[in-house]
mmCIF file with all atom_site columns, C-alpha atoms in Angstrom:
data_model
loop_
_atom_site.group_PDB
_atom_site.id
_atom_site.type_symbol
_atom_site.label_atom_id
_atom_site.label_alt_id
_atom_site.label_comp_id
_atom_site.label_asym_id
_atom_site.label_entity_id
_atom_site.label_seq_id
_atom_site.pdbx_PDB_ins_code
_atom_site.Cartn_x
_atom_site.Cartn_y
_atom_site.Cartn_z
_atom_site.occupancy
_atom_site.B_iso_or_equiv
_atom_site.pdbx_formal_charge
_atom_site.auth_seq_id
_atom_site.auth_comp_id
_atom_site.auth_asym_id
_atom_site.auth_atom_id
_atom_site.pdbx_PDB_model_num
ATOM 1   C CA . UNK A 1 1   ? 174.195 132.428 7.192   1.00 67.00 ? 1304 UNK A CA 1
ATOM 2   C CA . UNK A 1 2   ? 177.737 132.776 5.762   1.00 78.00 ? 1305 UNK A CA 1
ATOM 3   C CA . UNK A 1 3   ? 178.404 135.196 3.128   1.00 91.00 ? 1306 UNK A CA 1
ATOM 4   C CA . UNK A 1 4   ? 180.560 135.239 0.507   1.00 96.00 ? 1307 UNK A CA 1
ATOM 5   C CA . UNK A 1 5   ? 181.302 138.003 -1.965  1.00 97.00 ? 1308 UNK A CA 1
ATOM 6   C CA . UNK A 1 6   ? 182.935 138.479 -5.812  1.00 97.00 ? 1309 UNK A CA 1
ATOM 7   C CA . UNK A 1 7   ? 182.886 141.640 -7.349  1.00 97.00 ? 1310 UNK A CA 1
ATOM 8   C CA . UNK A 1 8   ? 181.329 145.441 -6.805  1.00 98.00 ? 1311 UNK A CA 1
ATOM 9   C CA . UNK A 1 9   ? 179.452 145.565 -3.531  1.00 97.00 ? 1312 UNK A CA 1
ATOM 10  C CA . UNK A 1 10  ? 178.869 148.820 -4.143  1.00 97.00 ? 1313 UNK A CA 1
ATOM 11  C CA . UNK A 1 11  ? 175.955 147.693 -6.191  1.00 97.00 ? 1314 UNK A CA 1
ATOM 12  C CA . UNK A 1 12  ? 174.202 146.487 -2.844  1.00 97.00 ? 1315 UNK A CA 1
ATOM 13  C CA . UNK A 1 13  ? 173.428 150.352 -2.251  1.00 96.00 ? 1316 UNK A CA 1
ATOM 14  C CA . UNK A 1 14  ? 171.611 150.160 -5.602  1.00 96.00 ? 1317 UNK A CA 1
ATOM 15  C CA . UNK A 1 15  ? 167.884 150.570 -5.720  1.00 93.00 ? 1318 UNK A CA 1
ATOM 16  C CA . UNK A 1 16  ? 167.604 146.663 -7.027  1.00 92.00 ? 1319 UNK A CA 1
ATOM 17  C CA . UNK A 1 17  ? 164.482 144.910 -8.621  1.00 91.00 ? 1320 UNK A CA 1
ATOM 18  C CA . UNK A 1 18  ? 164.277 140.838 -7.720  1.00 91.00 ? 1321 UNK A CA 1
ATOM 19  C CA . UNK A 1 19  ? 163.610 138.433 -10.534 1.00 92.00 ? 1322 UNK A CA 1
ATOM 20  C CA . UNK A 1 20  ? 161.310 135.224 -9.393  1.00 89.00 ? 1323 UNK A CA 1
ATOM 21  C CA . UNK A 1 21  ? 160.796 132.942 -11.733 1.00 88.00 ? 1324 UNK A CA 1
ATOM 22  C CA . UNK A 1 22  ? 158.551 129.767 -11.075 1.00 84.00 ? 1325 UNK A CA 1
ATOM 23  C CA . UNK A 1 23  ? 159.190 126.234 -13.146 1.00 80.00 ? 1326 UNK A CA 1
ATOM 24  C CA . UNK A 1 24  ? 156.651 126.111 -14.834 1.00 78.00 ? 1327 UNK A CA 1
ATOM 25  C CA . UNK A 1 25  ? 155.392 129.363 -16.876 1.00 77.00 ? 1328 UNK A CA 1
ATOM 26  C CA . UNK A 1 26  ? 153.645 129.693 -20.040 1.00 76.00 ? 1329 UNK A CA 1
ATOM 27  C CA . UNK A 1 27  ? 155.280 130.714 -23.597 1.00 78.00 ? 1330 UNK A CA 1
ATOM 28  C CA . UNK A 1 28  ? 153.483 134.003 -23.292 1.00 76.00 ? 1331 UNK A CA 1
ATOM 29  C CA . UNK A 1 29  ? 154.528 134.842 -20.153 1.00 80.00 ? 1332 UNK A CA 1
ATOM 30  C CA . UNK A 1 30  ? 157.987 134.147 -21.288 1.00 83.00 ? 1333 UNK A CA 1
ATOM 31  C CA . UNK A 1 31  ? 157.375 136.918 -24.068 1.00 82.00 ? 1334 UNK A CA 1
ATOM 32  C CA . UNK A 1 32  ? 156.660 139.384 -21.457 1.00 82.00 ? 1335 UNK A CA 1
ATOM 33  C CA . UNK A 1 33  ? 159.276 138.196 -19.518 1.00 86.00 ? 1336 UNK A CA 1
ATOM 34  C CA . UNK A 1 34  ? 161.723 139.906 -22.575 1.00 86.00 ? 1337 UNK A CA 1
ATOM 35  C CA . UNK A 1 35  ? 160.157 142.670 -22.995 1.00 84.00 ? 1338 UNK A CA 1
ATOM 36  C CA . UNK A 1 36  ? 160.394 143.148 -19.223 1.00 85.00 ? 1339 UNK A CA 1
ATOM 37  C CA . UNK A 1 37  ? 164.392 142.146 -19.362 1.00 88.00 ? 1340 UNK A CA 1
ATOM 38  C CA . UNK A 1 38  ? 165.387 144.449 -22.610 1.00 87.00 ? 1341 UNK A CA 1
ATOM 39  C CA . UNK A 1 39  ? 163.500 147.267 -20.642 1.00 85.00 ? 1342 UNK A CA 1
ATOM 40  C CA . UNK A 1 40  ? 165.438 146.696 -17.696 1.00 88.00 ? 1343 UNK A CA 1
ATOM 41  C CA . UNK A 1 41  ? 168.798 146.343 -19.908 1.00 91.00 ? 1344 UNK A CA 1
ATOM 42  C CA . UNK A 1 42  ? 167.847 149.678 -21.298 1.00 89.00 ? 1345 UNK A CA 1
ATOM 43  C CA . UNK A 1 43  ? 167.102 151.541 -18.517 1.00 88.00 ? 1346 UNK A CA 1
ATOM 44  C CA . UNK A 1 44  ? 170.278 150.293 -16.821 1.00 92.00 ? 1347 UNK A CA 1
ATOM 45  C CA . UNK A 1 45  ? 168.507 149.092 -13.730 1.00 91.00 ? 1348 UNK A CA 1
ATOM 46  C CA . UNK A 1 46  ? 170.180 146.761 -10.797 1.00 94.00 ? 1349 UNK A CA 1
ATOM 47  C CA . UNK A 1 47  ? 168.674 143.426 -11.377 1.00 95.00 ? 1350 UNK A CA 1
ATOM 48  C CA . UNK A 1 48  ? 168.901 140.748 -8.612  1.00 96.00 ? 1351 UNK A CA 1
ATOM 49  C CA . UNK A 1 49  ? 168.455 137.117 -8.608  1.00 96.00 ? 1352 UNK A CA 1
ATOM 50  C CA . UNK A 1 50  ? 169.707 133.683 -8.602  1.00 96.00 ? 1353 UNK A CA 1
ATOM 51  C CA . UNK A 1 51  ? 169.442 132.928 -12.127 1.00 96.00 ? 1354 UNK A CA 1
ATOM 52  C CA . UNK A 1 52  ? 169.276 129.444 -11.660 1.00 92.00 ? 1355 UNK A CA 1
ATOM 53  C CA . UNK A 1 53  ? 166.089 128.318 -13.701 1.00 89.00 ? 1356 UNK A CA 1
ATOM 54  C CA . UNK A 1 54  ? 166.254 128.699 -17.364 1.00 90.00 ? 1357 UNK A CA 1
ATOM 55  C CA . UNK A 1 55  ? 164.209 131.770 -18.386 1.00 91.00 ? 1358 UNK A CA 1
ATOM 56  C CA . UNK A 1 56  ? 166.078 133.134 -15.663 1.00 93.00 ? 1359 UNK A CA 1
ATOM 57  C CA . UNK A 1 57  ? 169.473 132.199 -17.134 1.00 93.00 ? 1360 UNK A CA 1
ATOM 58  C CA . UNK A 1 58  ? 168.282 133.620 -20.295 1.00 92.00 ? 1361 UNK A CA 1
ATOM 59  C CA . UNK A 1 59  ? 167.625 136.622 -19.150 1.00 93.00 ? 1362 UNK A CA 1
ATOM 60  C CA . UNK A 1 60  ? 170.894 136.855 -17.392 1.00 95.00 ? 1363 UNK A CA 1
ATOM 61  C CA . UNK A 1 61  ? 172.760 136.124 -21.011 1.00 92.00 ? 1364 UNK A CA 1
ATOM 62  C CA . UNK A 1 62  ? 170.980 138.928 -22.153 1.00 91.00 ? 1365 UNK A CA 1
ATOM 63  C CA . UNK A 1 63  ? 171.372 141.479 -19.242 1.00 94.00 ? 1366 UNK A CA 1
ATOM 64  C CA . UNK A 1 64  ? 175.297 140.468 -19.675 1.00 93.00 ? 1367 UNK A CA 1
ATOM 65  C CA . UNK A 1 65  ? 175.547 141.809 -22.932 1.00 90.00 ? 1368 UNK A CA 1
ATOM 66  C CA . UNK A 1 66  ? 174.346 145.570 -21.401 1.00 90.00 ? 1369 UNK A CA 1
ATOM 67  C CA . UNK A 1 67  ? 176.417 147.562 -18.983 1.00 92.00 ? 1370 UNK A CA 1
ATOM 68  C CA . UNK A 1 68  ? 173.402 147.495 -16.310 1.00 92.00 ? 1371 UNK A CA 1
ATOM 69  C CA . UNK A 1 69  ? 174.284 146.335 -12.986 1.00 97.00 ? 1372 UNK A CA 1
ATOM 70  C CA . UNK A 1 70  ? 173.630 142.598 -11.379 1.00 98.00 ? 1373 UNK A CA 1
ATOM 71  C CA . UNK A 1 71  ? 173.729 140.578 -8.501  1.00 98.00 ? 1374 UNK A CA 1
ATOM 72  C CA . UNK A 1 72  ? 173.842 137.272 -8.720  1.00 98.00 ? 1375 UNK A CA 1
ATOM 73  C CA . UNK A 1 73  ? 172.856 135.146 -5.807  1.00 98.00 ? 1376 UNK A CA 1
ATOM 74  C CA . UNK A 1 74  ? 174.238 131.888 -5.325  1.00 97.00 ? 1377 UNK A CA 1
ATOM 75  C CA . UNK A 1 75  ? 172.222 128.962 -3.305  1.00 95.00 ? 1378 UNK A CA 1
ATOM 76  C CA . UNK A 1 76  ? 175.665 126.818 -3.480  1.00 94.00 ? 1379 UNK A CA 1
ATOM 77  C CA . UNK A 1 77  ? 179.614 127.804 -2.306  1.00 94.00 ? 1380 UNK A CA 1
ATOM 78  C CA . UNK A 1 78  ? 181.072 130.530 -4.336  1.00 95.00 ? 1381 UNK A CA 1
ATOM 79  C CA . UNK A 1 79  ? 182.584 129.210 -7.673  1.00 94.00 ? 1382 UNK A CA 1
ATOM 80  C CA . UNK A 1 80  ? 185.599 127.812 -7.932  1.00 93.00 ? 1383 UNK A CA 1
ATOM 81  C CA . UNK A 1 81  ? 186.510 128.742 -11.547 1.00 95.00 ? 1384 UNK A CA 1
ATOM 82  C CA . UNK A 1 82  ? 184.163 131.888 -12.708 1.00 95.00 ? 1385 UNK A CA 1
ATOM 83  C CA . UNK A 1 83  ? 181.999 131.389 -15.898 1.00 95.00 ? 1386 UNK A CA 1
ATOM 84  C CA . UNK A 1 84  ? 183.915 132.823 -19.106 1.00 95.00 ? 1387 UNK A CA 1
ATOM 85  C CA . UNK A 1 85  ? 180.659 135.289 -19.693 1.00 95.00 ? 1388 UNK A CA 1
ATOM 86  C CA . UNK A 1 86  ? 181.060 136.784 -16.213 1.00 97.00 ? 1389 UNK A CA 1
ATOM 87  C CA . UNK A 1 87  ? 184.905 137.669 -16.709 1.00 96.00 ? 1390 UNK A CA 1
ATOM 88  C CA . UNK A 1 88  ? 184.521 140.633 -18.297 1.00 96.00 ? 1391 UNK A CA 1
ATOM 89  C CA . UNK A 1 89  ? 181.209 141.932 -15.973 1.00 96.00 ? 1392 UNK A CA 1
ATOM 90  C CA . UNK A 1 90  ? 183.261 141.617 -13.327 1.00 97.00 ? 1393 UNK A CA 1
ATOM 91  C CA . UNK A 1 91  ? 186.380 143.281 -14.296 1.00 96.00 ? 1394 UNK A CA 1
ATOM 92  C CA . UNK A 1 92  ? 183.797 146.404 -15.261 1.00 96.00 ? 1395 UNK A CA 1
ATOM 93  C CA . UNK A 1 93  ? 182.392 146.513 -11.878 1.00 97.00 ? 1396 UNK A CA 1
ATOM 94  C CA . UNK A 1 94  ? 179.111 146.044 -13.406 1.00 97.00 ? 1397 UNK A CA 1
ATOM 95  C CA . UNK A 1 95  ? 178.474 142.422 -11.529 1.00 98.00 ? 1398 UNK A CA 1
ATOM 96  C CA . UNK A 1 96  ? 178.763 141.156 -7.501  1.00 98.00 ? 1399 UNK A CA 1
ATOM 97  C CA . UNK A 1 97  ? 178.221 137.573 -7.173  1.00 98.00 ? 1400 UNK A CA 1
ATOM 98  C CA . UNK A 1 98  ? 177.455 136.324 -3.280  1.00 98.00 ? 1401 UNK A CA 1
ATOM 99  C CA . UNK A 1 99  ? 177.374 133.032 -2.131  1.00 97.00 ? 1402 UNK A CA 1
ATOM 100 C CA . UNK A 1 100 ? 174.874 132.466 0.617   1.00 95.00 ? 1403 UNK A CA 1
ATOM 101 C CA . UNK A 1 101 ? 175.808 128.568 1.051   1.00 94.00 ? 1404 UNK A CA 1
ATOM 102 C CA . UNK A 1 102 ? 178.653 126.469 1.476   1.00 90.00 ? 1405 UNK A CA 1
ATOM 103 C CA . UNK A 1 103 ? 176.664 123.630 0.197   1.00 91.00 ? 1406 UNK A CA 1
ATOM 104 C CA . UNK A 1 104 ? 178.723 122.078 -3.357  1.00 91.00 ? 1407 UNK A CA 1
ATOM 105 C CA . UNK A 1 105 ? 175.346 122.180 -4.960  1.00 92.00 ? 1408 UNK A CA 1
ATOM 106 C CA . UNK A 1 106 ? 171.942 123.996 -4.776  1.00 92.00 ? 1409 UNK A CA 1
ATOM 107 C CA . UNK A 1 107 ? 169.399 121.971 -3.036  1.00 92.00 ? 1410 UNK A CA 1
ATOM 108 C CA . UNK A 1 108 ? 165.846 122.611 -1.789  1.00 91.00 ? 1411 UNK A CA 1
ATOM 109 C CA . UNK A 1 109 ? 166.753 124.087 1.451   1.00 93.00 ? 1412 UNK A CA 1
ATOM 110 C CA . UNK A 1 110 ? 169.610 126.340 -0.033  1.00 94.00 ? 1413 UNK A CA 1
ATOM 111 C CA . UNK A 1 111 ? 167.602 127.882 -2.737  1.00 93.00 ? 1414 UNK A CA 1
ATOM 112 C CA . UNK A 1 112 ? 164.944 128.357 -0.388  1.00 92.00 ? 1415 UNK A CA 1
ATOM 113 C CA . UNK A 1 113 ? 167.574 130.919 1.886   1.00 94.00 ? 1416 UNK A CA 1
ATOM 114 C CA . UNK A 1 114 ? 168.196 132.240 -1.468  1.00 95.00 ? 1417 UNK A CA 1
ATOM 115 C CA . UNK A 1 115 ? 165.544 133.117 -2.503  1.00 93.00 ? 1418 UNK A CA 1
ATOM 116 C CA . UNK A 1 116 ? 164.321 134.584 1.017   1.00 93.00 ? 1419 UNK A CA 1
ATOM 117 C CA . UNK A 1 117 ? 167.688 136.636 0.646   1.00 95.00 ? 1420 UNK A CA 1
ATOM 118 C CA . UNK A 1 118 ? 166.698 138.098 -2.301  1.00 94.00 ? 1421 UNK A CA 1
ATOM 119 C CA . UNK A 1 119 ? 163.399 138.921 -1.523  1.00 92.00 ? 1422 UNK A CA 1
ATOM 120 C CA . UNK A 1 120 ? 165.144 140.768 2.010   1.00 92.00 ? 1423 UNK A CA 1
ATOM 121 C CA . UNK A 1 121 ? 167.971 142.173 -0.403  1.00 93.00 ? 1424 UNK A CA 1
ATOM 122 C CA . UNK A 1 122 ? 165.207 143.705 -3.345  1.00 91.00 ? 1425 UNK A CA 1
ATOM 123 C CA . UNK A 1 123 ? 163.258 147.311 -3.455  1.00 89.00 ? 1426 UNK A CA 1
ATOM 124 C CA . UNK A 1 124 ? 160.703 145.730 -5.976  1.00 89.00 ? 1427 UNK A CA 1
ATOM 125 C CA . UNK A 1 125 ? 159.920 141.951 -6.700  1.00 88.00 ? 1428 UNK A CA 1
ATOM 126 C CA . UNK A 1 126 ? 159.240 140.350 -10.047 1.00 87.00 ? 1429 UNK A CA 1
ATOM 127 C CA . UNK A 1 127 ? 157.221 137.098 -9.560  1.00 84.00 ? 1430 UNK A CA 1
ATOM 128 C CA . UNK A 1 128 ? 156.886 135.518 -12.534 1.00 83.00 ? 1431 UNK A CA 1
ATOM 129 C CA . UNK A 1 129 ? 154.264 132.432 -12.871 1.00 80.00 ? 1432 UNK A CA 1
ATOM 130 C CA . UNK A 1 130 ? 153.670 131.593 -9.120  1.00 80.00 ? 1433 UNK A CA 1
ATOM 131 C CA . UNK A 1 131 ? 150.789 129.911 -8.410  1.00 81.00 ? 1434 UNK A CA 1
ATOM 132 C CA . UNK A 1 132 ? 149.399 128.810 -4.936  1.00 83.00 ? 1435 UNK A CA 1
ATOM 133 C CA . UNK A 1 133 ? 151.840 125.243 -5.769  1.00 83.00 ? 1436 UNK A CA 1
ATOM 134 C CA . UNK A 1 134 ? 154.837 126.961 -6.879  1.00 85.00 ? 1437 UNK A CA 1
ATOM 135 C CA . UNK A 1 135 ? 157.691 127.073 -3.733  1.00 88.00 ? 1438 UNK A CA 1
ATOM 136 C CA . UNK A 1 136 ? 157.616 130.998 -4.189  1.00 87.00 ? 1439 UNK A CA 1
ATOM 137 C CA . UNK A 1 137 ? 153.998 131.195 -3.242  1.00 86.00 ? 1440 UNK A CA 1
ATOM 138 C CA . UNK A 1 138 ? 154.984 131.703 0.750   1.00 87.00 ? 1441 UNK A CA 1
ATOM 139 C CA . UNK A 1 139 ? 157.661 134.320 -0.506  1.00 88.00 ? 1442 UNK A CA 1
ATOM 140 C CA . UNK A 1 140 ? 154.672 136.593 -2.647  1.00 84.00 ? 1443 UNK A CA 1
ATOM 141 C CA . UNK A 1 141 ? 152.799 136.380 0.451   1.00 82.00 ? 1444 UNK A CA 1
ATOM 142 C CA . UNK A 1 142 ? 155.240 136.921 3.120   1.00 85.00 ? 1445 UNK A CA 1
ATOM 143 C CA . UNK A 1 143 ? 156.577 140.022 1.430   1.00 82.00 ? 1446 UNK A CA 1
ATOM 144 C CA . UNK A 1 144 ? 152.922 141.840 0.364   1.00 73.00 ? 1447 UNK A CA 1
ATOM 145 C CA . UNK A 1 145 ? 153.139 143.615 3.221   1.00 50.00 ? 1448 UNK A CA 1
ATOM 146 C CA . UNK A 1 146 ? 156.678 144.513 3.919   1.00 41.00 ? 1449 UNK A CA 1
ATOM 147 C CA . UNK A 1 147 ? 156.145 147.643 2.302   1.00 34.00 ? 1450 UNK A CA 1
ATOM 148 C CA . UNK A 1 148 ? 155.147 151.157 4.016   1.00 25.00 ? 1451 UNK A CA 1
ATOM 149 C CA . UNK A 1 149 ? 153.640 151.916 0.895   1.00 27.00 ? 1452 UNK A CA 1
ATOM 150 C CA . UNK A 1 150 ? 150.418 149.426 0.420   1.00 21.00 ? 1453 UNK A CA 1
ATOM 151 C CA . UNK A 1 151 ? 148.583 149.457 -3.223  1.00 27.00 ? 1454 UNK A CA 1
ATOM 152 C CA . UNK A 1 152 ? 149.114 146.673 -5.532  1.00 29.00 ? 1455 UNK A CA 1
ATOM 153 C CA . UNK A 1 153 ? 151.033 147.510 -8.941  1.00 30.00 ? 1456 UNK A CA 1
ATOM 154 C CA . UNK A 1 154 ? 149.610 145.502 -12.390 1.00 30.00 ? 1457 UNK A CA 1
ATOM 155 C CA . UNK A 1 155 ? 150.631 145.195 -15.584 1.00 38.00 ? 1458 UNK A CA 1
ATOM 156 C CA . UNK A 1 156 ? 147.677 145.476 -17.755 1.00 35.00 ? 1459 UNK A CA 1
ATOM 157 C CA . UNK A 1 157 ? 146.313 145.832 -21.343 1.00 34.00 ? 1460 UNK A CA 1
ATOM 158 C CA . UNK A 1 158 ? 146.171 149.239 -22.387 1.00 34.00 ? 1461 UNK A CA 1
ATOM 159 C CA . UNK A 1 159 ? 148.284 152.689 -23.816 1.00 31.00 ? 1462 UNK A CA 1
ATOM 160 C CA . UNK A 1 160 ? 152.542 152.914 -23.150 1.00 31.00 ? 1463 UNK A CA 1
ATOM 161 C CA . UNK A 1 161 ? 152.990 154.022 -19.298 1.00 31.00 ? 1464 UNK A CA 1
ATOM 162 C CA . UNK A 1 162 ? 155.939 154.601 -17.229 1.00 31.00 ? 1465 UNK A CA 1
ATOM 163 C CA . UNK A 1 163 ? 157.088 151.798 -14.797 1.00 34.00 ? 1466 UNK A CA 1
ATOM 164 C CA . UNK A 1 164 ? 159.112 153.263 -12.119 1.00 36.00 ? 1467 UNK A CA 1
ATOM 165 C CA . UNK A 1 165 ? 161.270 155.581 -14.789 1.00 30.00 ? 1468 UNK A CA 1
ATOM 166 C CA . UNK A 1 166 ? 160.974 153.281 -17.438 1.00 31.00 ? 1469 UNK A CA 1
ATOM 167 C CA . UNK A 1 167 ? 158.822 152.380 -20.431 1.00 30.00 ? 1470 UNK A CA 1
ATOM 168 C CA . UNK A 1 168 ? 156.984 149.406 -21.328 1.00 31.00 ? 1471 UNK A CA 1
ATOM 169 C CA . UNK A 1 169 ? 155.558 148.616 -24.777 1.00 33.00 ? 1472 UNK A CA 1
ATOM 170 C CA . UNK A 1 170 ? 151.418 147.857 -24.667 1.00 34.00 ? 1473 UNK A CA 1
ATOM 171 C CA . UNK A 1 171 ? 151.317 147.779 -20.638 1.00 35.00 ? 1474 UNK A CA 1
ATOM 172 C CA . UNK A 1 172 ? 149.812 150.198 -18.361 1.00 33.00 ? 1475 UNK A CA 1
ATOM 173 C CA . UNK A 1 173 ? 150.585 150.404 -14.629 1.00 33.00 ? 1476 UNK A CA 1
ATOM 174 C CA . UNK A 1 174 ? 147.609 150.802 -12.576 1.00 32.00 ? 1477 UNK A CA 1
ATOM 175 C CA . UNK A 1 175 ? 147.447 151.530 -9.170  1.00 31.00 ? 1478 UNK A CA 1
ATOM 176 C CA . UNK A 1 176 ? 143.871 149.256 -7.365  1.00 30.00 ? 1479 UNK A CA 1
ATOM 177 C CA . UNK A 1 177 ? 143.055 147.749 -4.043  1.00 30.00 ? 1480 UNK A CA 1
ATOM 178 C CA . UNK A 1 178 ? 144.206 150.153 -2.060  1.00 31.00 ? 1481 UNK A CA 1
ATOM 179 C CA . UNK A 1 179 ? 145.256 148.656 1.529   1.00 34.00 ? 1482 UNK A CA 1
ATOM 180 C CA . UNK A 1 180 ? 147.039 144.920 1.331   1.00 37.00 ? 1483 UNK A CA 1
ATOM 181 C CA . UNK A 1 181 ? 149.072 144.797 -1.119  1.00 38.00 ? 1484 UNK A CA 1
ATOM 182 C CA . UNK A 1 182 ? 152.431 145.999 -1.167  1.00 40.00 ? 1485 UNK A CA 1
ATOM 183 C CA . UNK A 1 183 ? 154.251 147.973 -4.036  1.00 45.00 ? 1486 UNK A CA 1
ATOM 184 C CA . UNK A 1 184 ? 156.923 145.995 -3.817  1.00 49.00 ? 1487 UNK A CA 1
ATOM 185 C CA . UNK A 1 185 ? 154.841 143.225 -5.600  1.00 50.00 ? 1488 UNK A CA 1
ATOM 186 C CA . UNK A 1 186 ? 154.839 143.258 -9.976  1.00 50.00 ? 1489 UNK A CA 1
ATOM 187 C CA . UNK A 1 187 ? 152.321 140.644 -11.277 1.00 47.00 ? 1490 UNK A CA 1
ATOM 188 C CA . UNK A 1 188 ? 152.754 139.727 -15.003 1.00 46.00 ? 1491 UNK A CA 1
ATOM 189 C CA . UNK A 1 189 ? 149.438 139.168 -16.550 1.00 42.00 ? 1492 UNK A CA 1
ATOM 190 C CA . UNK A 1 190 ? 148.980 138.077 -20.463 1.00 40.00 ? 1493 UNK A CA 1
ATOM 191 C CA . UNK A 1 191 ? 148.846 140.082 -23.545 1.00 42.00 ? 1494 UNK A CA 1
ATOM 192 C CA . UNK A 1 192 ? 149.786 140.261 -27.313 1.00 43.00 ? 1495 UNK A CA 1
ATOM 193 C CA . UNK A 1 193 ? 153.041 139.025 -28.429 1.00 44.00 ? 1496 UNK A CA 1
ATOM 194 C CA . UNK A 1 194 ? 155.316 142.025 -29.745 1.00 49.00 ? 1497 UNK A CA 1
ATOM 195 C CA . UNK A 1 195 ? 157.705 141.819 -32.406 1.00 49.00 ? 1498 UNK A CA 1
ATOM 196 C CA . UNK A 1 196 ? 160.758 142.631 -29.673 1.00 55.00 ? 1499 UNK A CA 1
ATOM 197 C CA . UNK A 1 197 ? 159.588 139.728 -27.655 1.00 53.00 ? 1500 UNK A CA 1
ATOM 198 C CA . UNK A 1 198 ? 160.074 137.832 -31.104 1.00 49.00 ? 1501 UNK A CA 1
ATOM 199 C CA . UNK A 1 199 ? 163.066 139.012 -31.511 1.00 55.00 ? 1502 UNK A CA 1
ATOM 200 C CA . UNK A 1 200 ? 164.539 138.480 -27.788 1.00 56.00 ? 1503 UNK A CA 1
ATOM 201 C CA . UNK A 1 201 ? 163.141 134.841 -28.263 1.00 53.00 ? 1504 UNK A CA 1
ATOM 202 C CA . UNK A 1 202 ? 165.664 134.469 -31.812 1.00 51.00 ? 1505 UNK A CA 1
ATOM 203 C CA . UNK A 1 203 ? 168.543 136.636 -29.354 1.00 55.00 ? 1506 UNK A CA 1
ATOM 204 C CA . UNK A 1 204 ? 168.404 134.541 -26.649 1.00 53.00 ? 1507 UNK A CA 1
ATOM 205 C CA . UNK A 1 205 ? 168.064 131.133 -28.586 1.00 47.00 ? 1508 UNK A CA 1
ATOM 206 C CA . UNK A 1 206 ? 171.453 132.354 -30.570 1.00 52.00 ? 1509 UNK A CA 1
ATOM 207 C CA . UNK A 1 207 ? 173.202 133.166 -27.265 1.00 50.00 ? 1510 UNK A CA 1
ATOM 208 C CA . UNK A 1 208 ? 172.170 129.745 -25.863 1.00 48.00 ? 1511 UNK A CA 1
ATOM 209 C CA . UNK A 1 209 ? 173.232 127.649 -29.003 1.00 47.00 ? 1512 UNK A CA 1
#
């Protein structure tokens, strides 16, 4: 695999969460999906992914207008003329873009090494909406047990809790089925719509328009 690099690559020495998203998700999970993002924004945390989808381009507009790190991950050849809104990240040393084809567009196969780079690249994995059908169903699997650490990691119902440093409005983290799982897994599972997740949803749409 050729590599190609843009920006800090200091930021590879980051602890770094991945961001998964599959195509087809519901509108609630896309609420969560905010909250999760404005935590991470706020909490500064290295946030890795291809940011190719759309929730997962939203979510990059909105990391963007913090001053936490990200790596983006390209499943094409490095650009040619770099996106006005990444300028300025990259002048801050806030952003490292790698290119990990030399393909001129993202197909199948390249997003697949993409994606399997990320997962290699990432301390922690987001999934977001994968189902047995979605193309990131062999990644969850493969990378369950990568871990030394095995317990699975949910986001549940229930009183504000700490999620690796941070904190996440209405979710509790809860440690179950010990043995199989790794921690390096995050499952998103529904719950009530908060007014932040309304307001990301108003943010983002503004950004986009």
């Amino acid at each position: 695999m050729k590599m190609e690099y843009l920006g800090n690559r200091e930021l590879l020495k980051l602890r770094k969460t991945a961001f998964l998203v599959s195509s087809t998700i519901s509108s609630e999970t896309v609420l969560q999906v905010y909250d999760w993002a404005t935590e991470m924004r706020n909490r500064g945390a290295c946030v890795i992914s291809g940011f190719s989808s759309k929730l997962e381009q939203d979510v990059l507009h909105f990391l963007l207008k913090g001053s936490q790190p990200i790596i983006i991950v390209l499943a094409r050849k490095m650009y040619k003329v770099i996106p006005d809104e990444l300028k300025e990240p990259l002048a801050q040393n806030q952003l490292l873009i790698i290119s990990v084809s030399n393909a001129i567009r993202q197909s199948k196969m390249t997003a697949m090494t993409r994606n399997r780079y990320v997962c290699e690249m990432a301390d922690r994995i987001l999934f977001v909406g994968v189902t047995e059908q979605s193309s990131l169903y062999p990644y969850k699997n493969e990378y369950r047990n990568k871990l030394e650490k095995i317990y699975d990691t949910i986001w549940q119902k229930g009183d504000p809790s700490s999620y690796d440093g941070g904190t996440l409005s209405g979710l509790k983290v809860t440690d179950v089925m010990k043995g199989g799982v790794s921690d390096k897994i995050i499952f998103i599972f529904p719950r009530k719509i908060s007014l932040l997740s309304f307001l990301f949803c108003i943010f983002a749409f503004n950004i986009k328009s």
